C-alpha cells in the first residue's frame, strides 16, 4: 500500500496550528483566560444565595397557606433561569409541597449529602433545610443542569479543550491556504544569484526547473524564446502551454510528469509547442530532482530546438525524392535506349549486334575445359518473298511478328533469340547438345505452323512454314559466327530437302555440298 505523502506546506501549517493550540493551553493555565476554581466557587455561592432566598420566601407562603402562589413562583424562577433543571419544596416526611421543572428529577429525594462527591462539589443539586420553632419540617431542593453538558462528552466539553481543537483545525486550513498563496506568488528566482541566471541564459538549449507540482521555478532565455508570444511567468504550470506529442502513439502524459512519477530520467521525447507558423519542434529530456531523502521535489527539463533541423530534413527528403524520381526516369530512359539499341523494333527480339555481344561469352564458356555444349538454331521462313508479293508487306510483317512471338515463348528463359536477317532468326541455347536442340527445333517448327493458322485465320490461303538448321559447340566451330555458319549449312540442307523441316549440321555432308555448289549457299525461291 502506498504511503500517504504530506506536502511541506501542509506540514508547516499543522506545526503552526499546533503552536497556536499550545499558546491557548498555556494562556488558560497561567492567565485563567477561560476561568478556573474561583469562578466555580463564585457560581456555587450565587446559586446557594438564590436557593436561600427562594427558601425563605417560600416558607412564608407555606405558613400563610398560599401554596398556589408558591407554585407560580417556582415556575417563574425555572422559566427565567434555563440552567435550573428543577425546584422542589419537600416536607421532612418526603411529601412534595410544590415543584417546578423536571418532574422526574424533582421527585427523587435527597440532597448534596446523597449525591456523589464530585456531583455535590459541582453544585448541581442544592438543598436548603427549613425550620419552624427549631423543628426541621422540610427542605427546598434546586437541581442545576451540568455546566459541561453539551455536544462534546467528557473532557472534550471543557471550554479550553474545545477552543484548542477549533484553533488547531481552523489554523491548519487557514495557515495552509495562506502559505500556498504566498509561496505561489513569491519569486523563487530572487534567491538565485545573478551570475547563475546569466549562466542559464547563455545556454543554447531551453532549460526549465519545475517544482513538485509541475510549476515553473526558473527558466532561461532560450526556453522563453520558444514561446515569444506568451508571457511565461514563474509559478505557472508548464503543462498549460500548448504542447503536442510528435508521435501520437507514445505515452500521452507529459514527459516531465512521467519523469517525476517514475522517478527516472526521460530522454529525447519529440514534442511541438505553439500553433501554426509559430510552432517549434523540440526534443525534451527530463531529470527528476531529489532531496536528501531521495524524495522527488521537482524536475530539470531541457528543450533542444530542432525546428530548423526538421525543416532542413524535410527539404532534404524532398530533394532526395526528386532525385529518386529523376533517377527512375533516367533509368527508364536508359532501359528504353538500351532496349532500342539491342532489340529489333518489329519483333522485340535481339538484334544481330546484341546477339553477338551476349552470345560470345556464352560460347566461350561452353568451349572451356569444364564447359557444357551450346547449340545454335538458324530458322528461316519458307517462301517469304512470295508472301510479300501475294499479300503485301503488312501481312509479311504480321507473319514475322507471329513467328518471333512463338519462338520467344517456346525457348527457355536463358536462351538468346535474335532476328538475324529479314525473315531469318538465330537462337543460342546454352547447356544444350545438338540432339536436344533438334527436338526443340522440331517442336518450335510445328508450333509456328499452328500459331500462324490461329493468328492469320483471316488469310486462309496463306500457309506459313519454317526450315531450321542446328549445330552445337562440339562440331568444331571456334566462334559464334562459325557456329552460325554451321547452322546455316544445315539450314541449306533443310531447304534443299523440301523445306518445313529440321536438319543438324553434318561436316561430311557440308563438304559434299560445298564441292557441288562452291561457296554460294543462296537458296532460291521454289
PDB file of C-alpha atoms in Angstrom, residues 177-382:
ATOM      1  CA  UNK A 177      -4.195  28.297   2.260  1.00  0.00           C
ATOM      2  CA  UNK A 178      -2.220  31.357   3.281  1.00  0.00           C
ATOM      3  CA  UNK A 179       1.179  29.701   2.802  1.00  0.00           C
ATOM      4  CA  UNK A 180       0.190  28.124  -0.506  1.00  0.00           C
ATOM      5  CA  UNK A 181      -0.923  31.507  -1.775  1.00  0.00           C
ATOM      6  CA  UNK A 182       2.180  33.256  -0.526  1.00  0.00           C
ATOM      7  CA  UNK A 183       4.651  30.655  -1.813  1.00  0.00           C
ATOM      8  CA  UNK A 184       2.969  30.547  -5.199  1.00  0.00           C
ATOM      9  CA  UNK A 185       3.367  34.277  -5.725  1.00  0.00           C
ATOM     10  CA  UNK A 186       6.805  34.680  -4.232  1.00  0.00           C
ATOM     11  CA  UNK A 187       9.536  34.917  -6.868  1.00  0.00           C
ATOM     12  CA  UNK A 188      11.927  31.976  -6.325  1.00  0.00           C
ATOM     13  CA  UNK A 189      14.311  33.470  -8.866  1.00  0.00           C
ATOM     14  CA  UNK A 190      15.031  36.309  -6.459  1.00  0.00           C
ATOM     15  CA  UNK A 191      17.012  33.852  -4.337  1.00  0.00           C
ATOM     16  CA  UNK A 192      19.094  32.777  -7.341  1.00  0.00           C
ATOM     17  CA  UNK A 193      22.313  34.747  -7.781  1.00  0.00           C
ATOM     18  CA  UNK A 194      22.521  36.948 -10.860  1.00  0.00           C
ATOM     19  CA  UNK A 195      25.559  35.091 -12.180  1.00  0.00           C
ATOM     20  CA  UNK A 196      23.609  31.811 -12.125  1.00  0.00           C
ATOM     21  CA  UNK A 197      20.722  33.293 -14.110  1.00  0.00           C
ATOM     22  CA  UNK A 198      23.175  34.852 -16.579  1.00  0.00           C
ATOM     23  CA  UNK A 199      24.862  31.456 -16.988  1.00  0.00           C
ATOM     24  CA  UNK A 200      21.452  29.857 -17.620  1.00  0.00           C
ATOM     25  CA  UNK A 201      20.706  32.453 -20.300  1.00  0.00           C
ATOM     26  CA  UNK A 202      23.931  31.646 -22.157  1.00  0.00           C
ATOM     27  CA  UNK A 203      22.867  28.035 -22.711  1.00  0.00           C
ATOM     28  CA  UNK A 204      21.680  27.221 -26.219  1.00  0.00           C
ATOM     29  CA  UNK A 205      19.114  24.687 -25.049  1.00  0.00           C
ATOM     30  CA  UNK A 206      15.992  25.810 -23.238  1.00  0.00           C
ATOM     31  CA  UNK A 207      16.179  24.961 -19.515  1.00  0.00           C
ATOM     32  CA  UNK A 208      13.288  24.899 -17.055  1.00  0.00           C
ATOM     33  CA  UNK A 209      13.269  23.916 -13.392  1.00  0.00           C
ATOM     34  CA  UNK A 210       9.901  22.729 -12.052  1.00  0.00           C
ATOM     35  CA  UNK A 211       8.638  22.176  -8.531  1.00  0.00           C
ATOM     36  CA  UNK A 212       6.861  19.003  -7.423  1.00  0.00           C
ATOM     37  CA  UNK A 213       3.539  20.290  -8.806  1.00  0.00           C
ATOM     38  CA  UNK A 214       4.933  20.897 -12.285  1.00  0.00           C
ATOM     39  CA  UNK A 215       5.076  24.698 -11.879  1.00  0.00           C
ATOM     40  CA  UNK A 216       7.898  26.754 -13.343  1.00  0.00           C
ATOM     41  CA  UNK A 217      10.505  27.830 -10.787  1.00  0.00           C
ATOM     42  CA  UNK A 218      13.274  29.058 -13.098  1.00  0.00           C
ATOM     43  CA  UNK A 219      13.724  29.335 -16.874  1.00  0.00           C
ATOM     44  CA  UNK A 220      16.367  30.687 -19.235  1.00  0.00           C
ATOM     45  CA  UNK A 221      16.110  32.935 -22.275  1.00  0.00           C
ATOM     46  CA  UNK A 222      16.335  30.042 -24.762  1.00  0.00           C
ATOM     47  CA  UNK A 223      13.177  28.493 -23.298  1.00  0.00           C
ATOM     48  CA  UNK A 224      11.288  31.774 -23.257  1.00  0.00           C
ATOM     49  CA  UNK A 225      12.157  32.306 -26.921  1.00  0.00           C
ATOM     50  CA  UNK A 226      10.327  29.088 -27.784  1.00  0.00           C
ATOM     51  CA  UNK A 227       7.069  30.885 -26.973  1.00  0.00           C
ATOM     52  CA  UNK A 228       7.871  34.549 -27.524  1.00  0.00           C
ATOM     53  CA  UNK A 229       4.134  35.192 -27.931  1.00  0.00           C
ATOM     54  CA  UNK A 230       3.362  34.002 -24.376  1.00  0.00           C
ATOM     55  CA  UNK A 231       4.249  35.734 -21.110  1.00  0.00           C
ATOM     56  CA  UNK A 232       5.990  32.865 -19.328  1.00  0.00           C
ATOM     57  CA  UNK A 233       5.951  33.593 -15.612  1.00  0.00           C
ATOM     58  CA  UNK A 234       7.456  31.715 -12.700  1.00  0.00           C
ATOM     59  CA  UNK A 235       4.739  29.820 -10.849  1.00  0.00           C
ATOM     60  CA  UNK A 236       2.665  28.940 -13.922  1.00  0.00           C
ATOM     61  CA  UNK A 237       2.201  25.273 -14.839  1.00  0.00           C
ATOM     62  CA  UNK A 238       4.478  24.134 -17.657  1.00  0.00           C
ATOM     63  CA  UNK A 239       1.693  21.897 -18.972  1.00  0.00           C
ATOM     64  CA  UNK A 240      -0.503  24.959 -19.559  1.00  0.00           C
ATOM     65  CA  UNK A 241       1.486  25.774 -22.696  1.00  0.00           C
ATOM     66  CA  UNK A 242       0.140  24.154 -25.871  1.00  0.00           C
ATOM     67  CA  UNK A 243       2.281  21.004 -26.127  1.00  0.00           C
ATOM     68  CA  UNK A 244       1.707  18.314 -28.752  1.00  0.00           C
ATOM     69  CA  UNK A 245       3.450  14.964 -28.954  1.00  0.00           C
ATOM     70  CA  UNK A 246       5.093  14.339 -32.332  1.00  0.00           C
ATOM     71  CA  UNK A 247       4.459  10.582 -32.010  1.00  0.00           C
ATOM     72  CA  UNK A 248       0.698  10.141 -31.374  1.00  0.00           C
ATOM     73  CA  UNK A 249       1.218   6.554 -30.204  1.00  0.00           C
ATOM     74  CA  UNK A 250       3.573   7.469 -27.357  1.00  0.00           C
ATOM     75  CA  UNK A 251       2.577   7.969 -23.704  1.00  0.00           C
ATOM     76  CA  UNK A 252       0.099  10.907 -23.635  1.00  0.00           C
ATOM     77  CA  UNK A 253       1.429  12.053 -20.246  1.00  0.00           C
ATOM     78  CA  UNK A 254       3.864  14.957 -20.442  1.00  0.00           C
ATOM     79  CA  UNK A 255       7.469  13.734 -20.161  1.00  0.00           C
ATOM     80  CA  UNK A 256       8.256  15.823 -17.038  1.00  0.00           C
ATOM     81  CA  UNK A 257       5.214  14.312 -15.276  1.00  0.00           C
ATOM     82  CA  UNK A 258       6.372  10.836 -16.333  1.00  0.00           C
ATOM     83  CA  UNK A 259       9.875  11.551 -15.015  1.00  0.00           C
ATOM     84  CA  UNK A 260       8.594  12.699 -11.608  1.00  0.00           C
ATOM     85  CA  UNK A 261       6.013   9.902 -11.309  1.00  0.00           C
ATOM     86  CA  UNK A 262       8.509   7.164 -12.216  1.00  0.00           C
ATOM     87  CA  UNK A 263      11.476   8.919 -10.543  1.00  0.00           C
ATOM     88  CA  UNK A 264      13.675   8.258 -13.564  1.00  0.00           C
ATOM     89  CA  UNK A 265      15.186  10.163 -16.489  1.00  0.00           C
ATOM     90  CA  UNK A 266      13.108  10.506 -19.679  1.00  0.00           C
ATOM     91  CA  UNK A 267      15.104  11.376 -22.814  1.00  0.00           C
ATOM     92  CA  UNK A 268      14.550  12.549 -26.387  1.00  0.00           C
ATOM     93  CA  UNK A 269      10.770  12.915 -26.458  1.00  0.00           C
ATOM     94  CA  UNK A 270       9.675  14.701 -29.613  1.00  0.00           C
ATOM     95  CA  UNK A 271       7.168  17.478 -28.944  1.00  0.00           C
ATOM     96  CA  UNK A 272       5.754  20.522 -30.707  1.00  0.00           C
ATOM     97  CA  UNK A 273       4.884  23.741 -28.892  1.00  0.00           C
ATOM     98  CA  UNK A 274       2.801  26.543 -30.333  1.00  0.00           C
ATOM     99  CA  UNK A 275       0.409  26.707 -33.250  1.00  0.00           C
ATOM    100  CA  UNK A 276       0.684  27.431 -36.966  1.00  0.00           C
ATOM    101  CA  UNK A 277       3.786  29.151 -38.287  1.00  0.00           C
ATOM    102  CA  UNK A 278       4.945  29.878 -34.711  1.00  0.00           C
ATOM    103  CA  UNK A 279       5.131  26.170 -33.808  1.00  0.00           C
ATOM    104  CA  UNK A 280       8.531  24.890 -32.730  1.00  0.00           C
ATOM    105  CA  UNK A 281       9.746  21.279 -32.711  1.00  0.00           C
ATOM    106  CA  UNK A 282      11.797  20.282 -29.669  1.00  0.00           C
ATOM    107  CA  UNK A 283      13.424  17.208 -28.160  1.00  0.00           C
ATOM    108  CA  UNK A 284      12.624  17.087 -24.443  1.00  0.00           C
ATOM    109  CA  UNK A 285      14.839  15.486 -21.783  1.00  0.00           C
ATOM    110  CA  UNK A 286      13.654  15.375 -18.158  1.00  0.00           C
ATOM    111  CA  UNK A 287      15.606  14.533 -14.998  1.00  0.00           C
ATOM    112  CA  UNK A 288      13.840  14.350 -11.596  1.00  0.00           C
ATOM    113  CA  UNK A 289      15.287  16.426  -8.717  1.00  0.00           C
ATOM    114  CA  UNK A 290      15.516  14.573  -5.384  1.00  0.00           C
ATOM    115  CA  UNK A 291      16.056  15.825  -1.859  1.00  0.00           C
ATOM    116  CA  UNK A 292      18.405  14.331   0.750  1.00  0.00           C
ATOM    117  CA  UNK A 293      15.921  11.531   1.496  1.00  0.00           C
ATOM    118  CA  UNK A 294      15.541  10.579  -2.162  1.00  0.00           C
ATOM    119  CA  UNK A 295      12.069  12.120  -2.481  1.00  0.00           C
ATOM    120  CA  UNK A 296      11.274  13.755  -5.829  1.00  0.00           C
ATOM    121  CA  UNK A 297      10.859  17.505  -5.277  1.00  0.00           C
ATOM    122  CA  UNK A 298      10.923  18.771  -8.840  1.00  0.00           C
ATOM    123  CA  UNK A 299      12.298  18.238 -12.315  1.00  0.00           C
ATOM    124  CA  UNK A 300      15.001  19.676 -14.565  1.00  0.00           C
ATOM    125  CA  UNK A 301      13.701  19.862 -18.152  1.00  0.00           C
ATOM    126  CA  UNK A 302      15.802  20.693 -21.225  1.00  0.00           C
ATOM    127  CA  UNK A 303      14.405  21.592 -24.637  1.00  0.00           C
ATOM    128  CA  UNK A 304      16.564  21.185 -27.767  1.00  0.00           C
ATOM    129  CA  UNK A 305      15.053  23.230 -30.591  1.00  0.00           C
ATOM    130  CA  UNK A 306      15.182  21.056 -33.723  1.00  0.00           C
ATOM    131  CA  UNK A 307      12.775  23.108 -35.806  1.00  0.00           C
ATOM    132  CA  UNK A 308      15.349  24.186 -38.394  1.00  0.00           C
ATOM    133  CA  UNK A 309      16.843  20.703 -38.454  1.00  0.00           C
ATOM    134  CA  UNK A 310      13.404  19.264 -39.110  1.00  0.00           C
ATOM    135  CA  UNK A 311      12.743  21.776 -41.870  1.00  0.00           C
ATOM    136  CA  UNK A 312      16.145  21.049 -43.402  1.00  0.00           C
ATOM    137  CA  UNK A 313      15.390  17.325 -43.219  1.00  0.00           C
ATOM    138  CA  UNK A 314      12.063  17.943 -44.900  1.00  0.00           C
ATOM    139  CA  UNK A 315      13.757  19.860 -47.689  1.00  0.00           C
ATOM    140  CA  UNK A 316      16.409  17.147 -47.946  1.00  0.00           C
ATOM    141  CA  UNK A 317      13.757  14.437 -48.135  1.00  0.00           C
ATOM    142  CA  UNK A 318      12.017  16.429 -50.862  1.00  0.00           C
ATOM    143  CA  UNK A 319      15.288  16.767 -52.766  1.00  0.00           C
ATOM    144  CA  UNK A 320      16.014  13.061 -52.334  1.00  0.00           C
ATOM    145  CA  UNK A 321      12.528  12.217 -53.561  1.00  0.00           C
ATOM    146  CA  UNK A 322      13.046  14.447 -56.570  1.00  0.00           C
ATOM    147  CA  UNK A 323      16.427  12.835 -57.214  1.00  0.00           C
ATOM    148  CA  UNK A 324      14.853   9.413 -56.883  1.00  0.00           C
ATOM    149  CA  UNK A 325      12.183  10.344 -59.403  1.00  0.00           C
ATOM    150  CA  UNK A 326      14.835  11.736 -61.725  1.00  0.00           C
ATOM    151  CA  UNK A 327      16.945   8.623 -61.298  1.00  0.00           C
ATOM    152  CA  UNK A 328      13.944   6.416 -62.018  1.00  0.00           C
ATOM    153  CA  UNK A 329      13.171   8.455 -65.134  1.00  0.00           C
ATOM    154  CA  UNK A 330      16.811   8.253 -66.247  1.00  0.00           C
ATOM    155  CA  UNK A 331      16.890   4.521 -65.642  1.00  0.00           C
ATOM    156  CA  UNK A 332      13.651   4.106 -67.554  1.00  0.00           C
ATOM    157  CA  UNK A 333      15.051   6.146 -70.429  1.00  0.00           C
ATOM    158  CA  UNK A 334      18.333   4.221 -70.287  1.00  0.00           C
ATOM    159  CA  UNK A 335      16.424   0.966 -70.388  1.00  0.00           C
ATOM    160  CA  UNK A 336      14.405   2.278 -73.298  1.00  0.00           C
ATOM    161  CA  UNK A 337      17.610   3.338 -75.063  1.00  0.00           C
ATOM    162  CA  UNK A 338      19.273   0.049 -74.241  1.00  0.00           C
ATOM    163  CA  UNK A 339      16.257  -1.829 -75.495  1.00  0.00           C
ATOM    164  CA  UNK A 340      16.156   0.277 -78.635  1.00  0.00           C
ATOM    165  CA  UNK A 341      19.871  -0.352 -79.146  1.00  0.00           C
ATOM    166  CA  UNK A 342      19.667  -4.105 -78.533  1.00  0.00           C
ATOM    167  CA  UNK A 343      16.183  -5.032 -79.770  1.00  0.00           C
ATOM    168  CA  UNK A 344      14.638  -5.348 -83.145  1.00  0.00           C
ATOM    169  CA  UNK A 345      11.740  -2.867 -83.235  1.00  0.00           C
ATOM    170  CA  UNK A 346       9.434  -5.152 -85.264  1.00  0.00           C
ATOM    171  CA  UNK A 347       9.832  -8.407 -83.295  1.00  0.00           C
ATOM    172  CA  UNK A 348      11.284  -7.271 -79.940  1.00  0.00           C
ATOM    173  CA  UNK A 349      13.973  -9.913 -80.390  1.00  0.00           C
ATOM    174  CA  UNK A 350      17.696  -9.178 -80.008  1.00  0.00           C
ATOM    175  CA  UNK A 351      19.373  -7.576 -82.993  1.00  0.00           C
ATOM    176  CA  UNK A 352      22.490  -9.081 -84.517  1.00  0.00           C
ATOM    177  CA  UNK A 353      24.926  -6.824 -82.640  1.00  0.00           C
ATOM    178  CA  UNK A 354      23.380  -7.547 -79.210  1.00  0.00           C
ATOM    179  CA  UNK A 355      23.165 -11.264 -80.084  1.00  0.00           C
ATOM    180  CA  UNK A 356      26.889 -11.313 -80.847  1.00  0.00           C
ATOM    181  CA  UNK A 357      27.840  -9.364 -77.670  1.00  0.00           C
ATOM    182  CA  UNK A 358      25.805 -11.647 -75.432  1.00  0.00           C
ATOM    183  CA  UNK A 359      26.449 -14.886 -77.303  1.00  0.00           C
ATOM    184  CA  UNK A 360      30.253 -14.793 -77.464  1.00  0.00           C
ATOM    185  CA  UNK A 361      30.754 -15.136 -73.639  1.00  0.00           C
ATOM    186  CA  UNK A 362      28.249 -17.997 -73.534  1.00  0.00           C
ATOM    187  CA  UNK A 363      30.030 -19.849 -76.338  1.00  0.00           C
ATOM    188  CA  UNK A 364      33.450 -19.188 -74.746  1.00  0.00           C
ATOM    189  CA  UNK A 365      32.194 -20.744 -71.506  1.00  0.00           C
ATOM    190  CA  UNK A 366      30.857 -23.725 -73.463  1.00  0.00           C
ATOM    191  CA  UNK A 367      34.243 -24.196 -75.181  1.00  0.00           C
ATOM    192  CA  UNK A 368      36.121 -24.097 -71.862  1.00  0.00           C
ATOM    193  CA  UNK A 369      37.574 -27.151 -70.104  1.00  0.00           C
ATOM    194  CA  UNK A 370      34.553 -27.608 -67.843  1.00  0.00           C
ATOM    195  CA  UNK A 371      32.027 -26.229 -70.313  1.00  0.00           C
ATOM    196  CA  UNK A 372      28.846 -27.898 -71.490  1.00  0.00           C
ATOM    197  CA  UNK A 373      27.747 -27.829 -75.146  1.00  0.00           C
ATOM    198  CA  UNK A 374      25.904 -24.814 -76.532  1.00  0.00           C
ATOM    199  CA  UNK A 375      23.572 -25.262 -79.546  1.00  0.00           C
ATOM    200  CA  UNK A 376      22.668 -22.748 -82.245  1.00  0.00           C
ATOM    201  CA  UNK A 377      19.497 -22.682 -84.343  1.00  0.00           C
ATOM    202  CA  UNK A 378      19.092 -20.775 -87.581  1.00  0.00           C
ATOM    203  CA  UNK A 379      15.433 -20.505 -88.631  1.00  0.00           C
ATOM    204  CA  UNK A 380      14.109 -19.159 -91.941  1.00  0.00           C
ATOM    205  CA  UNK A 381      10.504 -18.600 -93.101  1.00  0.00           C
ATOM    206  CA  UNK A 382       9.816 -20.617 -96.238  1.00  0.00           C
TER     207      UNK A 382
END
